[in-house]
Structure formats: structure tokens, C-alpha cells
mmCIF file of C-alpha atoms and ligand atoms in Angstrom:
data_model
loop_
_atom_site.group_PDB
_atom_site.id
_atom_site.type_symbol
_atom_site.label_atom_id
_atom_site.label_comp_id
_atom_site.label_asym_id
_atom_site.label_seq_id
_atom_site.Cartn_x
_atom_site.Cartn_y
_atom_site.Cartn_z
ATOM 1 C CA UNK A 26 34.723 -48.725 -220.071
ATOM 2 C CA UNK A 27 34.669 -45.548 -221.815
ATOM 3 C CA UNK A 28 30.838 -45.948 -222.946
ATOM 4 C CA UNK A 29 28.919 -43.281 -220.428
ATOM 5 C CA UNK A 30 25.589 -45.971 -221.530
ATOM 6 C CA UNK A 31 27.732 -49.108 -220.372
ATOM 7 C CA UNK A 32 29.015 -47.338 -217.289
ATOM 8 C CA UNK A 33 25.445 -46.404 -216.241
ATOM 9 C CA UNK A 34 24.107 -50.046 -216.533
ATOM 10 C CA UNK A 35 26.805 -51.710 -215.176
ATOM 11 C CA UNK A 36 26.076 -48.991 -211.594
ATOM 12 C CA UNK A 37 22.589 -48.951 -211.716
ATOM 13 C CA UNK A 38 21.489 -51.885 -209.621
ATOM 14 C CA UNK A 39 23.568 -50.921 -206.619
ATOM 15 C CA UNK A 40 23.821 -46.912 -206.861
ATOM 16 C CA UNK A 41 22.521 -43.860 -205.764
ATOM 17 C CA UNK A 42 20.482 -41.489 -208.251
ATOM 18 C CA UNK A 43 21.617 -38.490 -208.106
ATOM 19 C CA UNK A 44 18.725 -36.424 -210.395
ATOM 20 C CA UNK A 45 19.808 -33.131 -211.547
ATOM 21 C CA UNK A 46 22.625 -30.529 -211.382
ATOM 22 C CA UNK A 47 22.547 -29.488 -208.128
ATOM 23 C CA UNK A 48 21.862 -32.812 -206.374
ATOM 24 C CA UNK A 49 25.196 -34.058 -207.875
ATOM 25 C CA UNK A 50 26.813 -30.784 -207.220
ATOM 26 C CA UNK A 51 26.283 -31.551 -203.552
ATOM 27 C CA UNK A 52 27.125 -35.152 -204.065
ATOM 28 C CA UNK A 53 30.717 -33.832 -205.124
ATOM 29 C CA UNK A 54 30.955 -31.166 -202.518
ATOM 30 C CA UNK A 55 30.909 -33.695 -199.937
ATOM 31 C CA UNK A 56 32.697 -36.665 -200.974
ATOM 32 C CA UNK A 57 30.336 -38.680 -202.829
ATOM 33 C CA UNK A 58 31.957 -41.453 -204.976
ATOM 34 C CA UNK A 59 30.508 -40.783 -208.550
ATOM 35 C CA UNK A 60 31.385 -43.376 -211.182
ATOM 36 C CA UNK A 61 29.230 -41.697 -214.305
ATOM 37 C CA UNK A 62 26.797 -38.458 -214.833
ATOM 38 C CA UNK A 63 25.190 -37.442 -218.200
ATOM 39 C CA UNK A 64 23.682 -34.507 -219.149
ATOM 40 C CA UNK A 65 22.028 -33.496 -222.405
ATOM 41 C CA UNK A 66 23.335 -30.247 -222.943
ATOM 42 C CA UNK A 67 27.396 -30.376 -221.127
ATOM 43 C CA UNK A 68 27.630 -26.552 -222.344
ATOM 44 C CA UNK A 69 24.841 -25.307 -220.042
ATOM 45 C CA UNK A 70 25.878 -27.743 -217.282
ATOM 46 C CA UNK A 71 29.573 -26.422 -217.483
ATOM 47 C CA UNK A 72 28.115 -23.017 -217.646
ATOM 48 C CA UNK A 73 25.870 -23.989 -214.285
ATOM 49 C CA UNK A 74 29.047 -24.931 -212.746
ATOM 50 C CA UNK A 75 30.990 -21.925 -213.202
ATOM 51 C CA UNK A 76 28.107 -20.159 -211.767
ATOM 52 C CA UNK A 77 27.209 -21.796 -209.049
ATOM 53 C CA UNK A 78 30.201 -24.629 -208.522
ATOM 54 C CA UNK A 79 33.424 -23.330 -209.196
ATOM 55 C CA UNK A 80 34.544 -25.385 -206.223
ATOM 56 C CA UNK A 81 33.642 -28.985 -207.896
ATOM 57 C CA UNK A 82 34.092 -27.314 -211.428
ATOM 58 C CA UNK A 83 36.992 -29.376 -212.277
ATOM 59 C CA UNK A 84 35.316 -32.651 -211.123
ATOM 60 C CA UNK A 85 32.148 -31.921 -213.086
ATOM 61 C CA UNK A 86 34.096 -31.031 -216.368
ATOM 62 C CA UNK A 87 36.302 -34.240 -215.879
ATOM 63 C CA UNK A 88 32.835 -36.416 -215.252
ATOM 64 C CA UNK A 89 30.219 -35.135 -217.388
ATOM 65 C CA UNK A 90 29.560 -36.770 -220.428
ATOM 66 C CA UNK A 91 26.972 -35.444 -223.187
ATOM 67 C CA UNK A 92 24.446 -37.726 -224.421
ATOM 68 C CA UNK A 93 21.672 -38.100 -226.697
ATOM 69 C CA UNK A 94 17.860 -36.517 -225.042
ATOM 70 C CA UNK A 95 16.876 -39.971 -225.769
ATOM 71 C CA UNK A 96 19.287 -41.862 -224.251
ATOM 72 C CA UNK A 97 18.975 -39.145 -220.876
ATOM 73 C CA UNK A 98 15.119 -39.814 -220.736
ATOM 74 C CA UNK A 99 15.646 -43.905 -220.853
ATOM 75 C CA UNK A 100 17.809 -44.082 -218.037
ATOM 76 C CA UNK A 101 16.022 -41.366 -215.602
ATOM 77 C CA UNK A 102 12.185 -41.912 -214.577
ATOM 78 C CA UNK A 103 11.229 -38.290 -214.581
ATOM 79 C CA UNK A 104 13.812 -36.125 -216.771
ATOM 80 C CA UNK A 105 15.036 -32.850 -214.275
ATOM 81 C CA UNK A 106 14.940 -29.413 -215.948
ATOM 82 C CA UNK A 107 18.995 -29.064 -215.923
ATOM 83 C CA UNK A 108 18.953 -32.158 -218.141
ATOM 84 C CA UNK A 109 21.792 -33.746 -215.571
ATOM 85 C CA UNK A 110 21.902 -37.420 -213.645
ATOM 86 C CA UNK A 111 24.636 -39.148 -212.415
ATOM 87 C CA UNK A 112 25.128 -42.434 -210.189
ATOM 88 C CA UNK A 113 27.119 -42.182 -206.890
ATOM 89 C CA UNK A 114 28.077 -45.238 -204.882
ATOM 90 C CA UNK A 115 26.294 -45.798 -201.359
ATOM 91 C CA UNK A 116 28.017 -45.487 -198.318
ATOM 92 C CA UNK A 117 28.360 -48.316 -196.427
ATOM 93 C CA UNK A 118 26.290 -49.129 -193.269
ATOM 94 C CA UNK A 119 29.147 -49.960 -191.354
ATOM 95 C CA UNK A 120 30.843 -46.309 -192.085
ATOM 96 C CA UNK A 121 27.143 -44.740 -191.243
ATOM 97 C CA UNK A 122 27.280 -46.485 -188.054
ATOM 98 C CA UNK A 123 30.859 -45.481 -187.730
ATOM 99 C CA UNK A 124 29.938 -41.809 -187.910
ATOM 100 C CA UNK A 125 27.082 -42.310 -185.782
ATOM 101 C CA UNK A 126 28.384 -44.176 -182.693
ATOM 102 C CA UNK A 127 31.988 -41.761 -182.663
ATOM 103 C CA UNK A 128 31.866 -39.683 -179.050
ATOM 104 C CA UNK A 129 32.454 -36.525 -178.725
ATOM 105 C CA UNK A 130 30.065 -35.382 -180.855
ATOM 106 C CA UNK A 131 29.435 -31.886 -182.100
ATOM 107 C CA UNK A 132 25.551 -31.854 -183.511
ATOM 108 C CA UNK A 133 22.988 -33.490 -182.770
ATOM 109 C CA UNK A 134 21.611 -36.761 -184.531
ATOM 110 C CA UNK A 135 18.428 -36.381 -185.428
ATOM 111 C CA UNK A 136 16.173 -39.945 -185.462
ATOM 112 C CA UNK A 137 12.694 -40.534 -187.722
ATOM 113 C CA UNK A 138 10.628 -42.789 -185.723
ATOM 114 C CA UNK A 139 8.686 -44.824 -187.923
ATOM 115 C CA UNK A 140 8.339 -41.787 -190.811
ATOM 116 C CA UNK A 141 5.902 -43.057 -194.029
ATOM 117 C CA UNK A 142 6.557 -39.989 -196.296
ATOM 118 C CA UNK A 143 9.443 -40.264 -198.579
ATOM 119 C CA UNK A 144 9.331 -35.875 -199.153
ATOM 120 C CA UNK A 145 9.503 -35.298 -195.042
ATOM 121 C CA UNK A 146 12.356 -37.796 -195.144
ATOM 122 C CA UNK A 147 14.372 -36.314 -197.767
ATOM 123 C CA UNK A 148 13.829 -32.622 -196.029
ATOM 124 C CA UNK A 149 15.335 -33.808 -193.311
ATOM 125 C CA UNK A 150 18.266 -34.905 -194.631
ATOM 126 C CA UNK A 151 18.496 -31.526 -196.844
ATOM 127 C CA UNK A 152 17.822 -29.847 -193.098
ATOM 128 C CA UNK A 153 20.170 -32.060 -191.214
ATOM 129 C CA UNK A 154 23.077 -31.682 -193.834
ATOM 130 C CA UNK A 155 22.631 -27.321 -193.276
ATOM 131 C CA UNK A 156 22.491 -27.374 -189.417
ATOM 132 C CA UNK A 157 25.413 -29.761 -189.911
ATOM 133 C CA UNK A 158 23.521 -32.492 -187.806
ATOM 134 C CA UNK A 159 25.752 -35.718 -187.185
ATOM 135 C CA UNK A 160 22.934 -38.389 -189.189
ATOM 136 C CA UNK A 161 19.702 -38.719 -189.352
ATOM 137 C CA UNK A 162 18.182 -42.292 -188.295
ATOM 138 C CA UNK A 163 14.946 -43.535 -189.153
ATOM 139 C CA UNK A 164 13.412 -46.378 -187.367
ATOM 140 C CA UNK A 165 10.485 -48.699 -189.289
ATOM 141 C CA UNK A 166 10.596 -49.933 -192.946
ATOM 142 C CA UNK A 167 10.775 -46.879 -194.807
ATOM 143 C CA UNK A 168 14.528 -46.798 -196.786
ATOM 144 C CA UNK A 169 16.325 -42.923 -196.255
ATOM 145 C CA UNK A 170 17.788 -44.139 -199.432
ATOM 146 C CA UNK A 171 15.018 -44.494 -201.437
ATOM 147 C CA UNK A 172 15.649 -42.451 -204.650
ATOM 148 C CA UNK A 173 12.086 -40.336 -203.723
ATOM 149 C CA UNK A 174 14.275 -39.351 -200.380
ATOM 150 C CA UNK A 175 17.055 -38.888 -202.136
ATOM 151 C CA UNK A 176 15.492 -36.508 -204.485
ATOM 152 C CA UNK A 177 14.107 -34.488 -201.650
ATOM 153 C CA UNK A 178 17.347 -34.522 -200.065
ATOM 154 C CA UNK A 179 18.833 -32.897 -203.225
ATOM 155 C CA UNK A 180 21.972 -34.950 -202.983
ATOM 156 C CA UNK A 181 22.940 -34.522 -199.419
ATOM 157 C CA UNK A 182 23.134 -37.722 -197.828
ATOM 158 C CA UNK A 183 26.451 -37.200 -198.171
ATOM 159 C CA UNK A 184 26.926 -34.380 -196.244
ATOM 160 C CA UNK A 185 25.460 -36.150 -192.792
ATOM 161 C CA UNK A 186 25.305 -39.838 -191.653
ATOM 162 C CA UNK A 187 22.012 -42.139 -193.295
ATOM 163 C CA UNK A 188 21.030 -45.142 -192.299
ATOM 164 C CA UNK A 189 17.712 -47.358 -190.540
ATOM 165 C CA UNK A 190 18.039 -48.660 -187.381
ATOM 166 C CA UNK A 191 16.334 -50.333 -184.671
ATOM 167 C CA UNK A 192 14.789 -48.659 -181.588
ATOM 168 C CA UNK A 193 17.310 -50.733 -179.305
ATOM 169 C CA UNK A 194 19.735 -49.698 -181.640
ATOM 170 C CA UNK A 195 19.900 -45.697 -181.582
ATOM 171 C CA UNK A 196 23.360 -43.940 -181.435
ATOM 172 C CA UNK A 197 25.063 -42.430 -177.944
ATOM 173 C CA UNK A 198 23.704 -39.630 -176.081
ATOM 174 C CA UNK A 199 20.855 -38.153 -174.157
ATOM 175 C CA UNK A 200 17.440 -39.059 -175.740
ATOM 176 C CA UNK A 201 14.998 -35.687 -176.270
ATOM 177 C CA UNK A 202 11.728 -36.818 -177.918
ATOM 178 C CA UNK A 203 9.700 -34.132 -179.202
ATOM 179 C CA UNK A 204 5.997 -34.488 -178.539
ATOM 180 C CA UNK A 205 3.402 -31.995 -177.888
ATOM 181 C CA UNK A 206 2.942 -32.821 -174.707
ATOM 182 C CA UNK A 207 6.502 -32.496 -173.474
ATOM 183 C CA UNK A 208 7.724 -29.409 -171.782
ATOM 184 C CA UNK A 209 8.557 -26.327 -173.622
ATOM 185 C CA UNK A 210 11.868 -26.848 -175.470
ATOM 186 C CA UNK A 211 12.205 -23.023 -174.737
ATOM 187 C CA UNK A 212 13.635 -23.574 -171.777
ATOM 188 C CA UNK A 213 15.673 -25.837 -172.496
ATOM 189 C CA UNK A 214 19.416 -26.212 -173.880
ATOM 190 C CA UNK A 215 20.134 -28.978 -176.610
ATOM 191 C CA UNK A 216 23.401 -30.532 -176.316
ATOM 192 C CA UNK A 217 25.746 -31.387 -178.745
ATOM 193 C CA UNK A 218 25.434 -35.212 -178.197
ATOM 194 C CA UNK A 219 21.521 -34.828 -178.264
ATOM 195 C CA UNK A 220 19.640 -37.854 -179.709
ATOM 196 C CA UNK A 221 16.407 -35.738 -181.014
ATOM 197 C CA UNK A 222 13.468 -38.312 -181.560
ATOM 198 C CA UNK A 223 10.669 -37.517 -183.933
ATOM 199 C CA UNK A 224 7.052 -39.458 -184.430
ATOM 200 C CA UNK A 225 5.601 -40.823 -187.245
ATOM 201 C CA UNK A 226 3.274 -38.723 -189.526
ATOM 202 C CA UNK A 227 0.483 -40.483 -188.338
ATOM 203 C CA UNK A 228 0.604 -41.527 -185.080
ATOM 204 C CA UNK A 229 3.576 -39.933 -183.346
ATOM 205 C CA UNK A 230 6.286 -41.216 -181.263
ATOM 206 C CA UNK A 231 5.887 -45.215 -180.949
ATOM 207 C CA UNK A 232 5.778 -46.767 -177.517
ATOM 208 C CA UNK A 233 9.836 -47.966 -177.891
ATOM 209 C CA UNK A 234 10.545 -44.920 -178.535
ATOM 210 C CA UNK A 235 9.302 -42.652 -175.516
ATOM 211 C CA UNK A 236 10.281 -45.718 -173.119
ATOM 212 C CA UNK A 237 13.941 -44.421 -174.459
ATOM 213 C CA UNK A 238 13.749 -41.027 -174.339
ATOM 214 C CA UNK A 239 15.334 -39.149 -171.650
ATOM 215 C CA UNK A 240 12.825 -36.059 -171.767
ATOM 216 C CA UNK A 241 9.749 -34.968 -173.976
ATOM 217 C CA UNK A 242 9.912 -31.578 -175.615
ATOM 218 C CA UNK A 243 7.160 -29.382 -177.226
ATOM 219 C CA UNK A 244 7.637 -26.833 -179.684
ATOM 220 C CA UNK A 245 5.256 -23.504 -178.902
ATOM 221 C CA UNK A 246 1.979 -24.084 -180.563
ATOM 222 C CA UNK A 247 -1.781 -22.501 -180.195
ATOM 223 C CA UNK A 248 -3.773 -25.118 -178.052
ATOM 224 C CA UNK A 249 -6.370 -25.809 -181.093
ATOM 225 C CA UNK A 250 -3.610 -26.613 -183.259
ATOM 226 C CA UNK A 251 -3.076 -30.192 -183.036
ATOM 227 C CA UNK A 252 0.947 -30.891 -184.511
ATOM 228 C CA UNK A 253 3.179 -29.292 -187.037
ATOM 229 C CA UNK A 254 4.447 -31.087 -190.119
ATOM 230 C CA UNK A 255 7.593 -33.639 -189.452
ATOM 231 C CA UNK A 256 9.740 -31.629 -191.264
ATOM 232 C CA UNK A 257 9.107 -28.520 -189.517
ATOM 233 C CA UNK A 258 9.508 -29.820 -186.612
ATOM 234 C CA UNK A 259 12.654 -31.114 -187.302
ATOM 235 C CA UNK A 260 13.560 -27.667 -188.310
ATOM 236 C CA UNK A 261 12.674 -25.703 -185.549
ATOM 237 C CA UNK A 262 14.732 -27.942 -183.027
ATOM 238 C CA UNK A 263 17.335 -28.052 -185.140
ATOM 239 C CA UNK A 264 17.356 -24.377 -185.260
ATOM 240 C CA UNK A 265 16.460 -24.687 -181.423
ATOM 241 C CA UNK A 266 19.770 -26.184 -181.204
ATOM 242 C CA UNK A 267 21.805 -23.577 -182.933
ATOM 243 C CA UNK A 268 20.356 -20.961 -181.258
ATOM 244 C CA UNK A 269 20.795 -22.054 -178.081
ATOM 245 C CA UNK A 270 25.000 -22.750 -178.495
ATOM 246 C CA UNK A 271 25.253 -24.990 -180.979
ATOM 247 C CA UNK A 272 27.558 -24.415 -183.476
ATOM 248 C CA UNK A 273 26.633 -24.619 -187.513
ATOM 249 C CA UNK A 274 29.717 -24.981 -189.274
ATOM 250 C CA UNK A 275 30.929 -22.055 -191.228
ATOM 251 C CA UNK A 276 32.411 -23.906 -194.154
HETATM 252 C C1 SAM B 327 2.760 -34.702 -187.749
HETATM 253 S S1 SAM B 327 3.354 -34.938 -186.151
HETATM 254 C C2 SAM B 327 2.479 -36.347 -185.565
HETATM 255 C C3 SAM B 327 1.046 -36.133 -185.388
HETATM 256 C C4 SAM B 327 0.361 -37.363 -184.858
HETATM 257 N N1 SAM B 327 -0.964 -37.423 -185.362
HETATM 258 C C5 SAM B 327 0.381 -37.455 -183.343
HETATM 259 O O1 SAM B 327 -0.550 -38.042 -182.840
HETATM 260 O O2 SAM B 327 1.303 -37.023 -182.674
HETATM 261 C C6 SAM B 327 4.949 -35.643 -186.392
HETATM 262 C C7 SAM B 327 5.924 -35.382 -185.290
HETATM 263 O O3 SAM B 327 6.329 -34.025 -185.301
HETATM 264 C C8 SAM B 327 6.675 -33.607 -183.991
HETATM 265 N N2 SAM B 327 5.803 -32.490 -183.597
HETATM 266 C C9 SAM B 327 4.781 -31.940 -184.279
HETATM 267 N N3 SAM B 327 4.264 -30.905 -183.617
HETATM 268 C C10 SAM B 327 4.968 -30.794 -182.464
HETATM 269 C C11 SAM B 327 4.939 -29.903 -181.345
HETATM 270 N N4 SAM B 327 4.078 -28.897 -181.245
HETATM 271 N N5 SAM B 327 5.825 -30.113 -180.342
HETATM 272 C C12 SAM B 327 6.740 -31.095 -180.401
HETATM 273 N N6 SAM B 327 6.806 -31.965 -181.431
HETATM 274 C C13 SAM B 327 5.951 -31.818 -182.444
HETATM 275 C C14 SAM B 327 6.477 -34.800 -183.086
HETATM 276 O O4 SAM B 327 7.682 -35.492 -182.932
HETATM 277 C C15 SAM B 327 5.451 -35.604 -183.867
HETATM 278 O O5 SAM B 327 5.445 -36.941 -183.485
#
């Protein structure tokens, strides 16, 4: 099916959207399966690609097919500014979990308890795939695949380990829930098989969730501020983590 229209519908039900240049750039970079990507202008993409891609240069001039503005804007609900898309294939849950459960580990996994915005979602995945995190978990009914996520994630869930699970269901290792009440993660040294919890937007860590968790931790804040953002959060353990011994991988 040579068609780059066909070969769009016939992925769209069950694929990934990857929405722009450099969420598919990523995609590449770290493995992602990707069956078809348009762009309305394949000069300027190519161009991007030497610039900023030569190492997935060859796959994006082998994939890229140009097609009509018309065409782009009908099969993308909000058109990007580099005029690219492209549909990658999901992993599987039973590889996620695969990735998950495998001991030793060397980063942490970083679980979303419960999180309702789709944006603090996908930064976490963009955060988790730079510190080189293991996966990120969420628990609740939001989906980490949800193509709002994935555009915040800028294509890498493919660089780290994505999937929902249960409370009861949470991956190996020592459980440190972070919670402004806990003690001061300052003192403390996050190993490599760390489970790092996070609460909900709204309400914080559920009830299932501190029953699990091993110790609380608090990140240094003024007393009359009440909590950071999710994402922030995430970010300063994470960065907690490396600073304190764990190792971000070089390439
Ligand atoms: C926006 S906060 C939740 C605020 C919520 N209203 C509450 O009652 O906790 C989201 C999550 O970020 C983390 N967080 C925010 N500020 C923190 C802090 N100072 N120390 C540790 N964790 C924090 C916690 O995991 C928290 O559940």
C-alpha cells in the first residue's frame, strides 16, 4: 500500500499520534515502530533533519511522504508549525510490564497516583525519558497514552516504560511517596530501584497509595506555600535522584 492517505487510515484506529517533527524524531531515536508520516513541505522537514537529526536522517528521508496542506489538516486535529505527523504503533502492555517488573534496575520508576491533567502527564514522561527513569505508572482512569499526553510528551514514550496500573499492582522496589509532610528528601539517598509515588493534582496521594509506601518525602518549601505543581515535583526528585548517585545516561 503505497498510498501515504490509505496507509494512514488503515493505522489510525490503533496508533500512536505522533504530531510534529520533533515528536517523531524522538519516536525514531528510540525505537518506535512507525508505519507512515506526512509532512507538507518534505524539503524543510529533510532540511530539519539534517539540522537537528542526522542520526534518524536516513529513516526520516526513507518515511516521509509529501502531501497536499489539505490532506495534512484532515487527518491531524490541530496542524503543528513543522507541518509533520506520523503514526507509530503502541507498545504492548505486556512489554511495558516487562520493562517494568525486570530487577536490577538502574533508575527509578516514577508512579502518577490518580493524575487528572493530560499536560502534567505528558511532562513527565518528557522528564522521565531525560533522567532516563525506568517507566512512569499512573494509577486511576486517566490513559498516559492519550494523544494530549502524548503531545506533551513530545514523542517520548518510547524512550521509558508507559502504562496504567493498579495500586496492588506497582512494579519492584522500595516505595518513596512524596508528600509535604514527609521528611526532607535532603537527607535522603534515592536508590536505583526506587518506586517514587506522586498524588493527584487535587487531592494528593490516595489512601492505597501511602498504605504502600515505604517512606514519605518532602521537597523544601516555605511553610505558607501549600504544594508545587505535579510536574515539578516530579522533576526535582528526579533530579534529587541524580544528584545524589544516580546515574543519567550519557548517550
Ligand atoms: C499539586 S500537589 C497536590 C496538592 C493537593 N492539593 C494535596 O492536598 O496534596 C501534587 C503532588 O505533588 C507532590 N508535591 C507537591 N509539593 C510537594 C512538596 N513540597 N513535597 C513533596 N511532594 C510534593 C506530591 O506528591 C503531591 O501529591
Amino acid at each position: 500500500m503505497t498510498d501515504p492517505l490509505a496507509r494512514w487510515l488503515a493505522h489510525a484506529d490503533d496508533a500512536v499520534l505522533l504530531d510534529g517533527f520533533h515528536a517523531l524524531k524522538h519516536a525514531l531515536r528510540f525505537g518506535a515502530e512507525v508505519p507512515v508520516a506526512i509532512t507538507t513541505d518534505r524539503r524543510a522537514a529533510l532540511a530539519l533533519a539534517e539540522e537537528l537529526a542526522e542520526d534518524v536522517q536516513d529513516a526520516l528521508d526513507a518515511l516521509l511522504t509529501q502531501v497536499p496542506a489539505q490532506t495534512y489538516a484532515s487527518l491531524v486535529p490541530r496542524p503543528h508549525p513543522t507541518g509533520v505527523a506520523a503514526l507509530a504503533v503502541r507498545p504492548s502492555r505486556e512489554a511495558a510490564l516487562r520493562r517494568l517488573a525486570r530487577i536490577p534496575r538502574s533508575a527509578p520508576v516514577v508512579v502518577l497516583d490518580n493524575p487528572r491533567n493530560l499536560g502534567n502527564a505528558g511532562a513527565v514522561i518528557r522528564l522521565a525519558a531525560g533522567f532516563g527513569a525506568t517507566g512512569v505508572v499512573t494509577t486511576g482512569t486517566l490513559d498516559p497514552w492519550h494523544p494530549t499526553v502524548v503531545r506533551g510528551g513530545a514523542g517520548l514514550h518510547f524512550a521509558t516504560a508507559v502504562e496504567r496500573l493498579g495500586v496492588d499492582e506497582l512494579p519492584p522496589g522500595p516505595v518513596f511517596a512524596l508528600d509535604p509532610e514527609g521528611d526532607d528528601i535532603r537527607g535522603v539517598r534515592l536508590p536505583d530501584d526506587a518506586v517514587l509515588a506522586f498524588g493527584s493534582e487535587r487531592s494528593g496521594l490516595s489512601d492505597e497509595l501511602r498504605a504502600r509506601a515505604d517512606r514519605l518525602l518532602r521537597l523544601p518549601m516555605r511553610p505558607q506555600v501549600s504544594s508545587y505543581n505535579l510536574a515539578t515535583s516530579v522533576a526535582m526528585t528526579l533530579y534529587h535522584w541524580s544528584a545524589t548517585g544516580g546515574v543519567v545516561p550519557a548517550s
